[in-house]
mmCIF file of C-alpha atoms in Angstrom:
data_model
loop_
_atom_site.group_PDB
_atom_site.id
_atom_site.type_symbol
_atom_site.label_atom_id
_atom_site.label_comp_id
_atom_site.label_asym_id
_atom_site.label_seq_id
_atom_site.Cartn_x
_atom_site.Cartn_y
_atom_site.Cartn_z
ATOM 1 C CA UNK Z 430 1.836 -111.513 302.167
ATOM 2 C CA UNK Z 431 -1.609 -113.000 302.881
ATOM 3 C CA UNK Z 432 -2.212 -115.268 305.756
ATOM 4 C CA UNK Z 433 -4.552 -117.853 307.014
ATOM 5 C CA UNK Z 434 -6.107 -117.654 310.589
ATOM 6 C CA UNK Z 435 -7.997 -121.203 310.748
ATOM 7 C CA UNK Z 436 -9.456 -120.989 314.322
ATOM 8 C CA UNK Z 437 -11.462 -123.729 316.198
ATOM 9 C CA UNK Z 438 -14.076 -123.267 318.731
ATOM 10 C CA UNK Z 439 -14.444 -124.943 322.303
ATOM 11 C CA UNK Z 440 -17.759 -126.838 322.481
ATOM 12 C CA UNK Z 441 -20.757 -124.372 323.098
ATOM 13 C CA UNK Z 442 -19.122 -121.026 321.921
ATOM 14 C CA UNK Z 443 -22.166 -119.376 320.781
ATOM 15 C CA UNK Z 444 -22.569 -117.460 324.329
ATOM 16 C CA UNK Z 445 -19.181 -116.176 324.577
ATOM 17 C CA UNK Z 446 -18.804 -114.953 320.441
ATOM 18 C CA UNK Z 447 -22.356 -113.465 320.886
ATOM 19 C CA UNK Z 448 -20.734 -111.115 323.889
ATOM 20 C CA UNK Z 449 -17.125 -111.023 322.186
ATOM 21 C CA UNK Z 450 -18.492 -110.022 318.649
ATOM 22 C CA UNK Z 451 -18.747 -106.508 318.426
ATOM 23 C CA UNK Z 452 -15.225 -105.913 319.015
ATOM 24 C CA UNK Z 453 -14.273 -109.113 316.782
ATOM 25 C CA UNK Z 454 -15.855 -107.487 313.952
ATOM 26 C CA UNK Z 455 -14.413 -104.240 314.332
ATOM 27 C CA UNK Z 456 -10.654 -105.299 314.014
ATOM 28 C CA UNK Z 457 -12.282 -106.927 311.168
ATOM 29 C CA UNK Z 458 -13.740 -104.056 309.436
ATOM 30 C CA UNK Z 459 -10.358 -102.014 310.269
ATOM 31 C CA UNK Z 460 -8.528 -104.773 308.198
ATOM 32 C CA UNK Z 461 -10.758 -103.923 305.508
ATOM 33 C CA UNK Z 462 -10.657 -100.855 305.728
ATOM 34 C CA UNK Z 463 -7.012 -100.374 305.229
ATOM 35 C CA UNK Z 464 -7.093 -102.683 302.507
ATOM 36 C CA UNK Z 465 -5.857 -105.840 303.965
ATOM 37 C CA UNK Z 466 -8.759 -107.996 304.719
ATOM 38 C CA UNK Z 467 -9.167 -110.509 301.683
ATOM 39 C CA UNK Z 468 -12.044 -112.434 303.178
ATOM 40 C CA UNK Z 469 -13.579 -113.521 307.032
ATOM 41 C CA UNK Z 470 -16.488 -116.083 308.644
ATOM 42 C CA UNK Z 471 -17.701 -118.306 310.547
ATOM 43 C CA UNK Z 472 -17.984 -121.675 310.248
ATOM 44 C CA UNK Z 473 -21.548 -122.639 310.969
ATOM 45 C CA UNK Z 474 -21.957 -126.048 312.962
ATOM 46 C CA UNK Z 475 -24.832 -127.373 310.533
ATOM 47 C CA UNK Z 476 -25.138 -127.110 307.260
ATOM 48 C CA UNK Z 477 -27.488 -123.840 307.201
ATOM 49 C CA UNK Z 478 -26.650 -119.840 306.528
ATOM 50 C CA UNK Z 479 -27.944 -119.242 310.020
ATOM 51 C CA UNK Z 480 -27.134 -122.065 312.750
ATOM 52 C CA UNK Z 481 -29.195 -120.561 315.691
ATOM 53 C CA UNK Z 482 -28.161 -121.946 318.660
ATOM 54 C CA UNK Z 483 -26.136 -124.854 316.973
ATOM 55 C CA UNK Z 484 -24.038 -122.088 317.045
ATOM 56 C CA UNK Z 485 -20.439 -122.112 315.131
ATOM 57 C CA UNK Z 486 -17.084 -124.367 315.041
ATOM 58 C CA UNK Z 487 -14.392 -121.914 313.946
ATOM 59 C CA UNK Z 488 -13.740 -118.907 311.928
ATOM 60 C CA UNK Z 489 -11.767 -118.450 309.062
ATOM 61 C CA UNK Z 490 -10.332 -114.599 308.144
ATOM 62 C CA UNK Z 491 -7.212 -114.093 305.254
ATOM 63 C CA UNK Z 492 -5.668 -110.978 305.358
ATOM 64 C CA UNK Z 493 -2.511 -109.520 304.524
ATOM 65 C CA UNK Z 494 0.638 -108.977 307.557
ATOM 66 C CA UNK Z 495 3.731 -108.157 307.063
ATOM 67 C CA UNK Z 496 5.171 -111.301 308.312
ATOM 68 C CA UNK Z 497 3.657 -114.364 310.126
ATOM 69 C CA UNK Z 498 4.986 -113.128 313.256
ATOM 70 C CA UNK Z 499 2.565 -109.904 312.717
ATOM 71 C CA UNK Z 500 0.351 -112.109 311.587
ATOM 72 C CA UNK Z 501 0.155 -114.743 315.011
ATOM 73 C CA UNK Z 502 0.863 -111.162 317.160
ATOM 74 C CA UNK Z 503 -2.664 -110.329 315.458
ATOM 75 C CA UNK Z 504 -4.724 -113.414 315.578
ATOM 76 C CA UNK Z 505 -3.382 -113.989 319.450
ATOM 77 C CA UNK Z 506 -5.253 -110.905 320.019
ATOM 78 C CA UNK Z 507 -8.187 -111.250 319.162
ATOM 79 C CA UNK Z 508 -11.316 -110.699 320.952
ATOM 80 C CA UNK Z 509 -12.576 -113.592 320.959
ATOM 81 C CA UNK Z 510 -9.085 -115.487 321.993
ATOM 82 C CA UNK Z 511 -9.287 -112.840 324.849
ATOM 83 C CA UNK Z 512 -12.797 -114.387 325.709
ATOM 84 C CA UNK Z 513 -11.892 -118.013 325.620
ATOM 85 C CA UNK Z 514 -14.011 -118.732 322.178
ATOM 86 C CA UNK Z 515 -11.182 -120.277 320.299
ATOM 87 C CA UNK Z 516 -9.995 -123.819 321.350
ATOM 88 C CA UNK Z 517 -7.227 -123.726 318.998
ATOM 89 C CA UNK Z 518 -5.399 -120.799 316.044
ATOM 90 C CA UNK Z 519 -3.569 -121.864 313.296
ATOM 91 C CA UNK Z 520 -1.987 -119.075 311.194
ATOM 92 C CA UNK Z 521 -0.380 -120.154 307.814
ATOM 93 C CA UNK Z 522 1.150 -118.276 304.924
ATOM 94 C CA UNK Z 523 -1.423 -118.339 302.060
ATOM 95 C CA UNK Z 524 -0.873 -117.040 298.607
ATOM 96 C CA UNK Z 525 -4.267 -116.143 296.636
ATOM 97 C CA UNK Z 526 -4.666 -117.784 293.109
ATOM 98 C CA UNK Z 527 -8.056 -117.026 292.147
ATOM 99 C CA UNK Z 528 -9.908 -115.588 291.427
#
């Protein structure tokens, strides 16, 4: 089933993603790579394609898990939890009507 990571960032992220995002992306591209990565992003923190140092408020990644539990087991390990980016994770079931 696919699931919803919402995540939320703690005021003035930009520092820690920057150093946290290589390895954030990889897990990333290994979703994809198996198949299982439906879409992923940022949420910028003004209205622009690139923020600069406004920096971001959250990500957003849907993927497929074999269960929510798989799916929270995943999203509490992520790099950028590890680095103390995310404020706050909510994972939710999600089921994909379009396109």
């Amino acid at each position: 089933m696919w699931y919803a990571i919402i995540s939320e960032d703690i005021e003035d992220s930009l520092e820690k993603r920057l150093a946290a995002r290589p390895d954030h992306v990889a897990r990333l591209t290994a979703l994809r790579d198996e198949g299982r990565l439906l879409i992923a992003g940022p949420h910028p923190a003004v209205d622009a394609p690139d923020p600069g140092p406004a920096g971001f408020t959250g990500s957003l990644v849907v993927a497929e898990f074999d269960s929510l539990e798989d799916a929270r087991a995943w999203a509490d390990s992520d790099p950028y939890v590890e680095a103390g980016v995310y404020e706050q994770v909510t994972v939710k079931p999600y089921i994909r009507v379009l396109p």
